[in-house]
mmCIF file of C-alpha atoms in Angstrom:
data_model
loop_
_atom_site.group_PDB
_atom_site.id
_atom_site.type_symbol
_atom_site.label_atom_id
_atom_site.label_comp_id
_atom_site.label_asym_id
_atom_site.label_seq_id
_atom_site.Cartn_x
_atom_site.Cartn_y
_atom_site.Cartn_z
ATOM 1 C CA MET A 1 -135.502 -34.503 129.109
ATOM 2 C CA ASN A 2 -137.645 -33.107 126.297
ATOM 3 C CA ARG A 3 -141.320 -33.720 126.656
ATOM 4 C CA LEU A 4 -143.459 -33.810 123.549
ATOM 5 C CA ILE A 5 -146.786 -32.091 123.896
ATOM 6 C CA ILE A 6 -149.340 -32.962 121.255
ATOM 7 C CA ARG A 7 -152.831 -31.537 121.231
ATOM 8 C CA ALA A 8 -155.385 -32.404 118.602
ATOM 9 C CA ILE A 9 -158.383 -30.111 118.691
ATOM 10 C CA SER A 10 -161.480 -30.415 116.544
ATOM 11 C CA SER A 11 -163.951 -27.613 116.122
ATOM 12 C CA ALA A 12 -166.382 -30.029 114.472
ATOM 13 C CA LYS A 13 -169.138 -30.904 116.902
ATOM 14 C CA SER A 14 -170.120 -34.167 115.194
ATOM 15 C CA SER A 15 -166.791 -35.962 115.510
ATOM 16 C CA MET A 16 -163.944 -35.491 117.941
ATOM 17 C CA SER A 17 -161.671 -38.224 116.619
ATOM 18 C CA PRO A 18 -158.983 -37.170 114.137
ATOM 19 C CA GLY A 19 -159.582 -38.182 110.545
ATOM 20 C CA PRO A 20 -156.993 -39.590 108.139
ATOM 21 C CA ILE A 21 -155.633 -36.226 106.978
ATOM 22 C CA GLN A 22 -155.178 -34.964 110.534
ATOM 23 C CA GLN A 23 -153.514 -38.233 111.531
ATOM 24 C CA SER A 24 -151.200 -37.962 108.539
ATOM 25 C CA ILE A 25 -150.312 -34.344 109.394
ATOM 26 C CA GLU A 26 -149.452 -35.361 112.955
ATOM 27 C CA THR A 27 -147.402 -38.396 111.904
ATOM 28 C CA LYS A 28 -145.408 -36.564 109.240
ATOM 29 C CA ILE A 29 -144.617 -33.589 111.461
ATOM 30 C CA HIS A 30 -143.682 -35.838 114.366
ATOM 31 C CA ASN A 31 -141.406 -38.056 112.245
ATOM 32 C CA ALA A 32 -139.692 -35.297 110.276
ATOM 33 C CA LEU A 33 -139.469 -32.423 112.748
ATOM 34 C CA LYS A 34 -139.413 -34.167 116.160
ATOM 35 C CA PRO A 35 -141.395 -31.329 117.742
ATOM 36 C CA SER A 36 -141.182 -30.456 121.408
ATOM 37 C CA ALA A 37 -144.734 -29.096 121.117
ATOM 38 C CA LEU A 38 -147.393 -29.679 118.484
ATOM 39 C CA THR A 39 -150.991 -28.474 118.374
ATOM 40 C CA ILE A 40 -153.296 -29.375 115.514
ATOM 41 C CA GLN A 41 -156.743 -27.800 115.343
ATOM 42 C CA ASN A 42 -159.255 -28.901 112.711
ATOM 43 C CA ASP A 43 -161.229 -25.798 111.746
ATOM 44 C CA SER A 44 -163.016 -27.330 108.756
ATOM 45 C CA ALA A 45 -166.469 -26.934 110.323
ATOM 46 C CA LYS A 46 -165.992 -23.155 110.404
ATOM 47 C CA HIS A 47 -165.481 -23.159 106.629
ATOM 48 C CA ALA A 48 -168.225 -25.554 105.525
ATOM 49 C CA GLY A 49 -169.772 -24.371 102.290
ATOM 50 C CA HIS A 50 -167.066 -22.026 101.062
ATOM 51 C CA ALA A 51 -164.826 -22.761 98.066
ATOM 52 C CA GLY A 52 -162.313 -24.757 100.098
ATOM 53 C CA ASN A 53 -165.010 -26.984 101.592
ATOM 54 C CA PRO A 54 -167.885 -27.052 99.095
ATOM 55 C CA SER A 55 -169.323 -30.297 100.504
ATOM 56 C CA LYS A 56 -170.383 -28.418 103.681
ATOM 57 C CA ASP A 57 -169.138 -31.466 105.601
ATOM 58 C CA PRO A 58 -167.695 -30.336 108.979
ATOM 59 C CA ASN A 59 -165.507 -33.465 108.942
ATOM 60 C CA ALA A 60 -164.051 -32.751 105.484
ATOM 61 C CA GLU A 61 -160.559 -32.011 106.891
ATOM 62 C CA THR A 62 -159.946 -28.996 104.693
ATOM 63 C CA HIS A 63 -158.786 -26.322 107.161
ATOM 64 C CA PHE A 64 -156.271 -26.657 109.992
ATOM 65 C CA ASN A 65 -154.386 -24.447 112.431
ATOM 66 C CA VAL A 66 -151.058 -26.017 113.325
ATOM 67 C CA SER A 67 -148.567 -24.797 115.904
ATOM 68 C CA ILE A 68 -145.109 -26.423 115.966
ATOM 69 C CA GLU A 69 -142.098 -25.905 118.184
ATOM 70 C CA SER A 70 -139.076 -27.795 116.876
ATOM 71 C CA SER A 71 -135.304 -27.553 117.033
ATOM 72 C CA ALA A 72 -135.382 -28.374 113.290
ATOM 73 C CA PHE A 73 -136.403 -24.728 112.809
ATOM 74 C CA ALA A 74 -133.298 -23.329 114.534
ATOM 75 C CA GLY A 75 -131.466 -20.817 112.366
ATOM 76 C CA LYS A 76 -134.198 -20.799 109.711
ATOM 77 C CA SER A 77 -136.358 -17.854 108.724
ATOM 78 C CA LEU A 78 -140.100 -18.040 109.220
ATOM 79 C CA VAL A 79 -140.556 -18.516 105.461
ATOM 80 C CA GLN A 80 -138.080 -21.421 105.481
ATOM 81 C CA GLN A 81 -139.867 -22.999 108.452
ATOM 82 C CA HIS A 82 -143.233 -22.783 106.712
ATOM 83 C CA ARG A 83 -141.813 -24.176 103.473
ATOM 84 C CA MET A 84 -140.500 -27.173 105.413
ATOM 85 C CA VAL A 85 -144.012 -27.906 106.672
ATOM 86 C CA TYR A 86 -145.714 -27.288 103.317
ATOM 87 C CA ASP A 87 -143.218 -29.608 101.610
ATOM 88 C CA LEU A 88 -143.974 -32.308 104.192
ATOM 89 C CA LEU A 89 -147.706 -32.038 103.590
ATOM 90 C CA SER A 90 -147.870 -31.877 99.785
ATOM 91 C CA GLU A 91 -149.787 -35.177 99.615
ATOM 92 C CA GLU A 92 -152.389 -33.892 102.074
ATOM 93 C CA PHE A 93 -152.961 -30.828 99.885
ATOM 94 C CA ASP A 94 -153.467 -33.186 96.942
ATOM 95 C CA GLN A 95 -156.040 -35.107 99.051
ATOM 96 C CA GLY A 96 -158.200 -32.074 99.831
ATOM 97 C CA LEU A 97 -156.387 -30.025 102.464
ATOM 98 C CA HIS A 98 -157.218 -26.466 101.443
ATOM 99 C CA ALA A 99 -155.858 -24.154 104.140
ATOM 100 C CA LEU A 100 -153.106 -24.487 106.705
ATOM 101 C CA ALA A 101 -152.512 -21.707 109.224
ATOM 102 C CA LEU A 102 -149.050 -22.191 110.711
ATOM 103 C CA LYS A 103 -147.280 -20.965 113.811
ATOM 104 C CA THR A 104 -143.726 -22.249 113.898
ATOM 105 C CA LYS A 105 -140.749 -21.578 116.145
ATOM 106 C CA ALA A 106 -137.552 -23.056 117.491
ATOM 107 C CA PRO A 107 -137.365 -23.798 121.229
#
């Protein structure tokens, strides 16, 4: 039996609950890729004040590290895997997501 492991990590000290962009990232990846492991880390607080997060708000949801293990990646190159994720999250980029560091692999 496959066991899904999901970890949501926030580096923002003021709020540990996932915001709407992080929730959307998790939902879309879960629904489309059926991951066996998924880790989402909100690193927006580390980038407060730079061009991707000019509001200096640590809860701005602009920068994420995402690690995904999914059988949907089987037989695909790393570039193809990353394109799959970027295509899934195009709306989030339109809503203010600035940077997405990805680690992807097939089981």
